[in-house]
Short mmCIF file of C-alpha atoms and ligand atoms in Angstrom, two decimals:
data_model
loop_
_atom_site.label_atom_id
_atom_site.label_comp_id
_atom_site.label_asym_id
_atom_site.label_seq_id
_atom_site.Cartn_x
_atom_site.Cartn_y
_atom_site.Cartn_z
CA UNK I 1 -23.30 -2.25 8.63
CA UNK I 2 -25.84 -4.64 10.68
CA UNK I 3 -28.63 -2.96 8.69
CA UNK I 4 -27.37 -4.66 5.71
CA UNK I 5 -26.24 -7.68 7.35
CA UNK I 6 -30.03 -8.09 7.93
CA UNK I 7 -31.27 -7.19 4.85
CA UNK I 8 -29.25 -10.19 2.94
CA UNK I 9 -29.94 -12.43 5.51
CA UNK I 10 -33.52 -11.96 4.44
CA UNK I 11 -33.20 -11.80 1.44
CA UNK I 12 -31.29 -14.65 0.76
CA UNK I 13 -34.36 -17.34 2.59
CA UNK I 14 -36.86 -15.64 0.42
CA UNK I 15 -35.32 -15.59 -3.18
CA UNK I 16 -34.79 -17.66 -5.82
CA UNK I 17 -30.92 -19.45 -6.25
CA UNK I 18 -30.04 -17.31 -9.33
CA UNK I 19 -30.58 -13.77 -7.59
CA UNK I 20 -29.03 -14.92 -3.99
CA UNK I 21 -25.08 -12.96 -3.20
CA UNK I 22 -22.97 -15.72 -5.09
CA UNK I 23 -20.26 -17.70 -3.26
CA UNK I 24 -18.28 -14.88 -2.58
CA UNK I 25 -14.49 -16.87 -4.31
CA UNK I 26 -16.41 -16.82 -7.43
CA UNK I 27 -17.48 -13.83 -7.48
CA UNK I 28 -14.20 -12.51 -5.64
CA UNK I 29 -12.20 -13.40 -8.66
CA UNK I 30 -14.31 -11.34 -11.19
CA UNK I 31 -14.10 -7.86 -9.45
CA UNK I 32 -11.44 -5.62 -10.32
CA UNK I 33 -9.34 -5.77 -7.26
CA UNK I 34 -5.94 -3.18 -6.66
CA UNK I 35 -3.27 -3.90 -3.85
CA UNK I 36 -1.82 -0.44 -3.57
CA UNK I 37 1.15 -1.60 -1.34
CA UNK I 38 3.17 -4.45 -2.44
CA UNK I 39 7.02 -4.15 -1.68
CA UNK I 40 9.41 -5.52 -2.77
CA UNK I 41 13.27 -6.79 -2.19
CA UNK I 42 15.99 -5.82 -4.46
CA UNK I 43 16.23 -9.51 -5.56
CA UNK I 44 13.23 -9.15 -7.06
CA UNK I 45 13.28 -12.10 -10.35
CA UNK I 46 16.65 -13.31 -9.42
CA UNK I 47 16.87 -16.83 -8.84
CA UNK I 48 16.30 -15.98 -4.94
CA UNK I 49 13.47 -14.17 -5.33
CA UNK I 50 11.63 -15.27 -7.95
CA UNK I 51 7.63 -13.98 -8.60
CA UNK I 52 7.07 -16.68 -11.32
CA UNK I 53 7.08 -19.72 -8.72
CA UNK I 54 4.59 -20.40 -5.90
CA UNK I 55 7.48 -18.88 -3.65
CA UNK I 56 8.03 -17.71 0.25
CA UNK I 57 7.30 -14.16 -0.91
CA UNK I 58 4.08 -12.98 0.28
CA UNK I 59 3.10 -11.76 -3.44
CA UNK I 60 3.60 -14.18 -6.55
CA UNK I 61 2.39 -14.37 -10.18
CA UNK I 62 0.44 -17.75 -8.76
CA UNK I 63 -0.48 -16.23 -5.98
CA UNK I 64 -1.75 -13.13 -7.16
CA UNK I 65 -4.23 -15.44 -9.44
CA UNK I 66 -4.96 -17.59 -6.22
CA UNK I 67 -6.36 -14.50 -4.75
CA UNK I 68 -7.83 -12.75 -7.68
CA UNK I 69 -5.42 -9.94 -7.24
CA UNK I 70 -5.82 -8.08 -10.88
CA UNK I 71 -3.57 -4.70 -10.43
CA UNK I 72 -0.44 -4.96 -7.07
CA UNK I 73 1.40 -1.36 -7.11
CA UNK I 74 5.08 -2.86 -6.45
CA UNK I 75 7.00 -0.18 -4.69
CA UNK I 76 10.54 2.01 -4.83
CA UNK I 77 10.83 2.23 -1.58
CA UNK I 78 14.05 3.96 -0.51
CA UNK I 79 14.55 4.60 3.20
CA UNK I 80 15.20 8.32 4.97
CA UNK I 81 18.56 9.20 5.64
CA UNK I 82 19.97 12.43 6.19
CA UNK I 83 19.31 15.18 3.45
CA UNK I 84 23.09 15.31 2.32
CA UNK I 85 24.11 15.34 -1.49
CA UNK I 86 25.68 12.30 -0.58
CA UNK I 87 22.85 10.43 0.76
CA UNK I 88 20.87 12.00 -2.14
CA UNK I 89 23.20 10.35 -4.66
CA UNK I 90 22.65 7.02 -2.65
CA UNK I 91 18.96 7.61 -2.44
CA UNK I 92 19.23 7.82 -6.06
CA UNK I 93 20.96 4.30 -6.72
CA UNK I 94 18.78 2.79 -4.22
CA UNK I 95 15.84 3.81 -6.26
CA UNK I 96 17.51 2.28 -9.44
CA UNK I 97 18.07 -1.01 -8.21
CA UNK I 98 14.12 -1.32 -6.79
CA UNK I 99 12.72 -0.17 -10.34
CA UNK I 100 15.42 -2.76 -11.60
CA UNK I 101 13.96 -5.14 -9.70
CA UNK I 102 9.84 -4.59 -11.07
CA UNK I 103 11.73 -4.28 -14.35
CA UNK I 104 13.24 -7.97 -14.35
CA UNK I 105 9.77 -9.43 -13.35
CA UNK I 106 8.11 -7.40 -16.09
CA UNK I 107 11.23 -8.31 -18.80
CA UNK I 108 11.22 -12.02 -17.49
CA UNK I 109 7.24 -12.59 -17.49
CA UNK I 110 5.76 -10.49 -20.30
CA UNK I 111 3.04 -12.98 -21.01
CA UNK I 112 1.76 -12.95 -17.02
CA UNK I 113 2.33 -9.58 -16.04
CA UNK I 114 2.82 -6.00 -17.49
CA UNK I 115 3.34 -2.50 -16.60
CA UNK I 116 0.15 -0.21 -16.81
CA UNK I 117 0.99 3.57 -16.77
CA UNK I 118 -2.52 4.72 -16.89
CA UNK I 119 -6.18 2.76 -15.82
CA UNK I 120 -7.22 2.35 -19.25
CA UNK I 121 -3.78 0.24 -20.08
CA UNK I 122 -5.07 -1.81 -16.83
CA UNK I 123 -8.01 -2.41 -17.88
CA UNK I 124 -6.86 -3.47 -21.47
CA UNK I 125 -4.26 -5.48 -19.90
CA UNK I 126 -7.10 -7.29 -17.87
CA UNK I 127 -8.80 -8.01 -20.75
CA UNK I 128 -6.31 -9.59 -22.28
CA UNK I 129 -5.81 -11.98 -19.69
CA UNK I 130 -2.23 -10.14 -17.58
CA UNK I 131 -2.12 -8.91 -14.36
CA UNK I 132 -0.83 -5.66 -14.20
CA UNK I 133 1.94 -4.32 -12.09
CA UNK I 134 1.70 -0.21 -11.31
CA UNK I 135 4.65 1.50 -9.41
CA UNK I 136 4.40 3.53 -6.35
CA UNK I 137 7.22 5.13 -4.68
CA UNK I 138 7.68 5.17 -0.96
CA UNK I 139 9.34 8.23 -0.20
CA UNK I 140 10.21 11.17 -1.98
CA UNK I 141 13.55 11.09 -1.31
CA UNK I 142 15.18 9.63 -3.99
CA UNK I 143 13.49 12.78 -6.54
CA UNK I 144 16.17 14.88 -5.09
CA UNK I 145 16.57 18.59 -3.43
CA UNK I 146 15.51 20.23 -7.17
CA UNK I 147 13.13 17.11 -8.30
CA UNK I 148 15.99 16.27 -10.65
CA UNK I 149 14.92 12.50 -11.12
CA UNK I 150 11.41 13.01 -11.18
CA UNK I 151 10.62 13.16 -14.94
CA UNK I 152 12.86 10.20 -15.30
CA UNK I 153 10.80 7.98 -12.33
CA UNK I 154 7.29 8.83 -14.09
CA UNK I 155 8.74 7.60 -17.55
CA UNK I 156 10.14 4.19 -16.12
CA UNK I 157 6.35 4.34 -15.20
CA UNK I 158 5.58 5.86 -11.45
CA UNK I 159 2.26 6.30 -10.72
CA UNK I 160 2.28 7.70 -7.06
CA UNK I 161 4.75 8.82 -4.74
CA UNK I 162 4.69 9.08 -0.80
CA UNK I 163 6.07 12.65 0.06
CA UNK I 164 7.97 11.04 3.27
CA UNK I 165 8.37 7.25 4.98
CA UNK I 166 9.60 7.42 8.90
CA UNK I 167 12.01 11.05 8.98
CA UNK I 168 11.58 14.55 7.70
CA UNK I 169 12.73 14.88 4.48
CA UNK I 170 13.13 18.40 2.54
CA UNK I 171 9.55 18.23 1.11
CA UNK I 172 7.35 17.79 4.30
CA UNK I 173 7.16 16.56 8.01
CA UNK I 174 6.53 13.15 8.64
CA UNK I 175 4.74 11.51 10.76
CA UNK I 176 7.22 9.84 12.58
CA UNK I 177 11.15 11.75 13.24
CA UNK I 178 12.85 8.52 12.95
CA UNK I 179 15.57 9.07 10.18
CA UNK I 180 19.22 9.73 9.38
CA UNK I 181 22.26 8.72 10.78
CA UNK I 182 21.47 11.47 13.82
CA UNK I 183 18.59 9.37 14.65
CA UNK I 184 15.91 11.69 15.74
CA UNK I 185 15.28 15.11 13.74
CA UNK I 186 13.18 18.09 14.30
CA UNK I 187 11.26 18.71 11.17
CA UNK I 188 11.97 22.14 9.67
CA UNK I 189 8.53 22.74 8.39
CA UNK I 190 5.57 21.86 9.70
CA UNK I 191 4.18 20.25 6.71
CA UNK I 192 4.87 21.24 3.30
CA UNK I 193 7.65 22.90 2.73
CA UNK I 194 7.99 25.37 -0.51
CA UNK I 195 9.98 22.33 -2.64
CA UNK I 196 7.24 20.26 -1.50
CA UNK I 197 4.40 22.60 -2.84
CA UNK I 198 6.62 22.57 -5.90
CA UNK I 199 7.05 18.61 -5.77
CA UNK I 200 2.35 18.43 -5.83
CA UNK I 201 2.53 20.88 -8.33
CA UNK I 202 4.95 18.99 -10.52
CA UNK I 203 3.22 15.38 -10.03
CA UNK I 204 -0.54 17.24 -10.86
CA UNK I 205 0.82 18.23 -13.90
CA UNK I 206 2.49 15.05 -15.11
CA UNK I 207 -0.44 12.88 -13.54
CA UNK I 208 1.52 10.98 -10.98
CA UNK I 209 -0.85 10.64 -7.91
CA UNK I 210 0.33 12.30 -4.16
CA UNK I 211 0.18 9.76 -1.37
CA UNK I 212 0.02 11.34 1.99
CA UNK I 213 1.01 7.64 4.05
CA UNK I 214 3.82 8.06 6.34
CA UNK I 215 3.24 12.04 6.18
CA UNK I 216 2.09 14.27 9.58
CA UNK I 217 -1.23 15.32 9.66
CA UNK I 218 -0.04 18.98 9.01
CA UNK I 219 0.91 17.54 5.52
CA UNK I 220 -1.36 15.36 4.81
CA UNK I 221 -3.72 18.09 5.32
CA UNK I 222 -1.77 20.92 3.49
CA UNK I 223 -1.12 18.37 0.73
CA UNK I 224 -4.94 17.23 0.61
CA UNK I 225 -5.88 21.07 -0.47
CA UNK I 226 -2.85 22.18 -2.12
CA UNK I 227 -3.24 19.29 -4.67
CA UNK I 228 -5.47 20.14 -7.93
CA UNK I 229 -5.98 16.51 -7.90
CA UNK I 230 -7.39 13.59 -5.66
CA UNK I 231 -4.72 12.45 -3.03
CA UNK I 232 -4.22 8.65 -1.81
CA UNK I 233 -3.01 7.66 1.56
CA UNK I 234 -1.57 4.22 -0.37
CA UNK I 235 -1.27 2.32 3.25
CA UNK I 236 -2.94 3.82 6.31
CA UNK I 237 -5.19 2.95 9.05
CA UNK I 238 -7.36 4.85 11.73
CA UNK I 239 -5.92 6.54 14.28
CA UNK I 240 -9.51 6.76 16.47
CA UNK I 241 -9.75 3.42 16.62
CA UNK I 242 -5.75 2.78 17.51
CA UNK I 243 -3.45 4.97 18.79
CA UNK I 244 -0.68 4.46 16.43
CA UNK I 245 1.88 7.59 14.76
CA UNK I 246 1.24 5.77 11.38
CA UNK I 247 -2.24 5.87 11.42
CA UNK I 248 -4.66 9.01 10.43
CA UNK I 249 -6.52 11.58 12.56
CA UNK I 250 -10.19 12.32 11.40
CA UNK I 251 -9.25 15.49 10.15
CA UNK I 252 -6.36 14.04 7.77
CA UNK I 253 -9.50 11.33 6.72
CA UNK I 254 -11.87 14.15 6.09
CA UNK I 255 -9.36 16.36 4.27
CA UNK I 256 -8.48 13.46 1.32
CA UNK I 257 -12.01 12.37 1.30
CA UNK I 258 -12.97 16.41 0.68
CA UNK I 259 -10.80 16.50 -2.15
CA UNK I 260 -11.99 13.37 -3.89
CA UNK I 261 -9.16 10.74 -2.73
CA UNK I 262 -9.52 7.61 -1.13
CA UNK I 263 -7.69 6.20 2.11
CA UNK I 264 -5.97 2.57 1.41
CA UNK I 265 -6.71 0.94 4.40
CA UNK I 266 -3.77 -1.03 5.27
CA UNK I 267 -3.54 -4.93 6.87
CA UNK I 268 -0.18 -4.13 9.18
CA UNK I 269 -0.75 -6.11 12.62
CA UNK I 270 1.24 -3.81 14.90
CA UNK I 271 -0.54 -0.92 13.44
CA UNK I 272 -4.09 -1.77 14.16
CA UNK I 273 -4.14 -3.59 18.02
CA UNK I 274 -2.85 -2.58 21.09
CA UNK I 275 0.59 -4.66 21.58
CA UNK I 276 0.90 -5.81 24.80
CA UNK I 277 4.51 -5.38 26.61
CA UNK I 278 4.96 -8.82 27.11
CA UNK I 279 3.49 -9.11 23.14
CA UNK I 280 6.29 -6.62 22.13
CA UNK I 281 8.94 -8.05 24.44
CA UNK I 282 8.67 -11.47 22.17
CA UNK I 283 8.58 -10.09 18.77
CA UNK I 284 11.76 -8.43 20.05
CA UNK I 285 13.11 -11.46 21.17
CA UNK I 286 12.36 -12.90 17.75
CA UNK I 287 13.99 -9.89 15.84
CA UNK I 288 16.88 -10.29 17.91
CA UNK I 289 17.15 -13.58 16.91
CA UNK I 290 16.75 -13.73 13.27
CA UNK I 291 19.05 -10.12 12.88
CA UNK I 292 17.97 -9.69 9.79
CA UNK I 293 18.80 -7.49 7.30
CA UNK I 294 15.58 -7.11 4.91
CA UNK I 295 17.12 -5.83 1.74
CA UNK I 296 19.55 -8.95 1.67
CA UNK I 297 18.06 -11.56 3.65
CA UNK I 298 16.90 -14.68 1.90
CA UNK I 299 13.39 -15.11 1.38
CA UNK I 300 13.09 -18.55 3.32
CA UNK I 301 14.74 -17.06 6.11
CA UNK I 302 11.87 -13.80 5.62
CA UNK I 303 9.31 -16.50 5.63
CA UNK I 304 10.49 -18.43 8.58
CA UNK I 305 10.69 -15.11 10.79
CA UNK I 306 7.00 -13.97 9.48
CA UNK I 307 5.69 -17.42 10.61
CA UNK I 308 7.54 -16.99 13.67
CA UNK I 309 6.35 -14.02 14.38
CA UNK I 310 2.51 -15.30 13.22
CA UNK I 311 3.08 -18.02 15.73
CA UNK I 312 3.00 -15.50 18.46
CA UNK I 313 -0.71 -15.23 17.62
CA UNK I 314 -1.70 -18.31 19.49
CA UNK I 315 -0.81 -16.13 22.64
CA UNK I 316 -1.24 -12.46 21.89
CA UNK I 317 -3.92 -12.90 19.08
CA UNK I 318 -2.88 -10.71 16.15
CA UNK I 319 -4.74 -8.50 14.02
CA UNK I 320 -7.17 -10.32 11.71
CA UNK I 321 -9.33 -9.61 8.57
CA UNK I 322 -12.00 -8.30 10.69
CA UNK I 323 -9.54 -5.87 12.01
CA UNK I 324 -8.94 -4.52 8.79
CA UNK I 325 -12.52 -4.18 7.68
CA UNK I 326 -12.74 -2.22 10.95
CA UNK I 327 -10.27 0.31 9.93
CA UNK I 328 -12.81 0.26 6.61
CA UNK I 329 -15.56 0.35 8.26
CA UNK I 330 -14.97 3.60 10.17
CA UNK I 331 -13.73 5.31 7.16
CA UNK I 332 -16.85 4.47 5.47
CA UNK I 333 -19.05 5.75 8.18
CA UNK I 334 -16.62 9.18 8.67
CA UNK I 335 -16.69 9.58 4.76
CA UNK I 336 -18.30 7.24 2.87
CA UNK I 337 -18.17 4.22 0.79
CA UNK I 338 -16.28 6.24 -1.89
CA UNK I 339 -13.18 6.97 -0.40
CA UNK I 340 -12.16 3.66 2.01
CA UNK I 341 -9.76 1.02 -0.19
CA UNK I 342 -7.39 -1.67 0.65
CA UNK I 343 -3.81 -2.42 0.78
CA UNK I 344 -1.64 -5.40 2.28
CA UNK I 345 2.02 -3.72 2.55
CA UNK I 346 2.73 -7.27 1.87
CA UNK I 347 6.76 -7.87 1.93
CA UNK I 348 7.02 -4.60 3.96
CA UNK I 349 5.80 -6.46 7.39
CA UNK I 350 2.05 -6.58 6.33
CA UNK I 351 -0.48 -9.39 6.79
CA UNK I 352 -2.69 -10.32 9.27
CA UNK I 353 -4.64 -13.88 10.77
CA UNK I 354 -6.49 -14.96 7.99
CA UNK I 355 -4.57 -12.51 5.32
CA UNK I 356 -1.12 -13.37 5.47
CA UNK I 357 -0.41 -13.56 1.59
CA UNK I 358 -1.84 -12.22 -1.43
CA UNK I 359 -3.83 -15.69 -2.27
CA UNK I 360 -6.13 -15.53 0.78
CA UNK I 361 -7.42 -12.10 -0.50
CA UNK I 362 -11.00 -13.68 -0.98
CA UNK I 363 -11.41 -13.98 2.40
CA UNK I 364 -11.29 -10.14 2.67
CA UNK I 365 -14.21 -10.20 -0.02
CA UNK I 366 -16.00 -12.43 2.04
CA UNK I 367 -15.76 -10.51 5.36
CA UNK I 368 -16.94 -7.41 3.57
CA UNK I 369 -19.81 -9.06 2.15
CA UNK I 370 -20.94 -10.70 5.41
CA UNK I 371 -20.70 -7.64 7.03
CA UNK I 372 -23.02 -6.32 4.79
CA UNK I 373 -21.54 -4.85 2.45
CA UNK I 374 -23.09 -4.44 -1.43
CA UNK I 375 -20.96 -5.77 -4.26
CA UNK I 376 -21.00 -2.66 -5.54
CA UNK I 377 -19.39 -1.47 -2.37
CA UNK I 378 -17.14 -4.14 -2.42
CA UNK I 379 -16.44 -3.54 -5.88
CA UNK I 380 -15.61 0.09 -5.08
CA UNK I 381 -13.54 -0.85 -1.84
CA UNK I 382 -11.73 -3.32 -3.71
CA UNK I 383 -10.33 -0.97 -6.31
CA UNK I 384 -13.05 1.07 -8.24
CA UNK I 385 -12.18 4.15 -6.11
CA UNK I 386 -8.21 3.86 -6.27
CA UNK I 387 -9.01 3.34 -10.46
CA UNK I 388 -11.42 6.16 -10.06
CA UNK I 389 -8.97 8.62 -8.31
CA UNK I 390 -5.94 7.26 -10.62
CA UNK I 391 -8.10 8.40 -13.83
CA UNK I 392 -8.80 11.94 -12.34
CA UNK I 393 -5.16 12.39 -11.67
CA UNK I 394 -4.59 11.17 -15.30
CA UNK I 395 -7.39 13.34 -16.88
CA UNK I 396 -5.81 16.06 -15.19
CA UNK I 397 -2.48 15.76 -16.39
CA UNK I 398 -3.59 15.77 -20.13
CA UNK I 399 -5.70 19.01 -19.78
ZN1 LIG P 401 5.18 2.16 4.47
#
């Protein structure tokens, strides 16, 4: 983007005040701007948790409007275990108490915050001064072996679901085997299996968007052209520019872009640098230490590890903002501006120097536009292509 670096630079000697870029907080906090990955514990507005305070959690009511952060996607996430009926069944609970959770903070805050099932609710919802919570879920999992719970999760408002997190699961490969109480698993399809087809087919016609983060490339590809609609990849970075199983392949970037979706680039430190072994061998140390169990631990005690953890950084410098906008970057040059957004994965280990909760999320504006960026780029990077893709799914779904 140095081309356009050059060109504002210019531009902004030679013009009058009124026409220069504006001071990029302003004008930060009147774009539309989506986080597609915020998770969340099972606390979620109980009095340990609570999103109406200026809190420890990494995503707030305050801090949402301290950033400018109009639409967060609060996540079911419910983590791979084996595909038995009862791990199914527990799947199933585990799914309940995470939409309990977003439910409390919507029941508890209606006047701040409110559930938008399609864009155009967002956008009214903006306009009437709310932020809007959307719901993805993070795994299929929890839909069951015959999709049983899937009508009910899209009427208790689901907008996207990820097919897989780390482990196989019966509706595609992953892109990691970690899963189950056996540990490591084989996948038994590479890709999509035939309840997975089923499982695209299903969401297209309901309008619930497919997210291909976490899946192997096989199914992100398979997924990418069986899909009569746009796909996301909710949380992802670039695989060329780290080596990293969570991160996408050109050909997995090309395939979503093909079909119209856009690739959520994702601000996870350990997913976008090269982690030394000494770099590794302290976070370790630090895990070790705290012992924590994430869906119970106390958020002050979540806070003090992340800091911890940050505090590394004056050693092994972590990932920054300008990391992040080189994940965008590349996906912008592979693809285009059309099809690169961002997400923070916030309260599911995301953040990184300079990004570490959701009221810094000007800063991200600003290293777009000083990278050159247009603000109707930005604005598209930002969330005009996730709203964009979300309304095709939607317009879909009602033919
Ligand atoms: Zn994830």
């Amino acid at each position: 983007m140095p081309r356009f670096a050059l060109l504002l630079l210019t531009c902004a000697c030679i013009l009058p005040a009124q026409a220069q870029e504006p001071a990029s907080e302003d004008w930060h906090n009147s774009l539309i701007t989506v986080d597609t990955h915020i998770d969340i514990p099972i606390s979620l507005a109980t009095y340990g948790a609570d999103p109406g305070i200026y809190g420890p959690m990494q995503v707030d009511i305050p801090k949402m409007h301290e950033g400018g952060l109009d639409i967060g996607f609060f996540i079911v996430y419910v983590a791979q275990a084996s595909v038995t009926p009862v791990e199914y069944e527990l799947a199933y609970q585990r799914a309940q108490q995470k939409f309990a959770g977003i439910e409390r903070m919507l029941a508890r805050y209606p006047d701040r915050i409110r559930l938008a099932r399609n864009p155009e609710e967002a956008s009214q919802l903006l306009a009437e001064g709310k932020l809007v919570a959307a719901i993805g879920i993070e795994n299929a999992f929890p839909i069951g072996p015959n999709l049983e719970h899937l009508q009910e999760f899209y009427e208790r408002g689901a907008r996207y679901i990820s097919l897989t997190h780390f482990g196989h699961n019966d509706f595609a490969s992953s892109s990691s085997s970690r899963g189950g109480a056996e540990g490591y698993v084989e996948p038994e399809h590479d890709g999509l299996s035939d309840t997975g087809r089923e499982l695209i087919r299903r969401m297209n016609d309901l309008g619930i968007m497919v997210d291909v983060s976490h899946t192997s490339a096989a199914s992100t590809i398979q997924a990418a052209e069986y899909s009569r609609a746009p796909v996301i990849a909710s949380h992802s970075g670039v695989k060329a520019l780290y080596d990293h199983s969570r991160n996408m392949t050109d050909a997995e970037i090309v395939a979503v872009a093909n079909g119209g979706g856009v690739i959520q680039l994702v601000a996870f430190d350990t997913y976008m640098r090269d982690v030394s072994e000494p770099n590794r061998e302290a976070m370790n140390q630090i895990r070790d230490e705290f012992d924590l169990d994430f869906s119970s631990a106390s958020q002050e005690l979540l806070y003090e590890y992340r800091l911890r953890l940050a505090e590394l950084g004056a050693q092994y410098p972590r990932a920054n903002i300008g990391t992040l906008v080189d994940h965008i970057d590349y996906v912008v040059e592979l693809v285009g501006v059309d099809h690169a957004g961002i997400s923070s994965d916030f309260g599911g280990g995301g953040g990184v120097e300079g990004w570490d909760h959701i009221g810094q999320s000007a800063a991200v504006t600003e290293e777009l536009i000083s990278r050159g960026y247009t603000q109707e780029e930005v604005e598209k990077i930002w969330g005009g292509n996730l709203l964009r893709v979300w309304a095709e799914v939607e317009a879909l779904a009602n033919r």
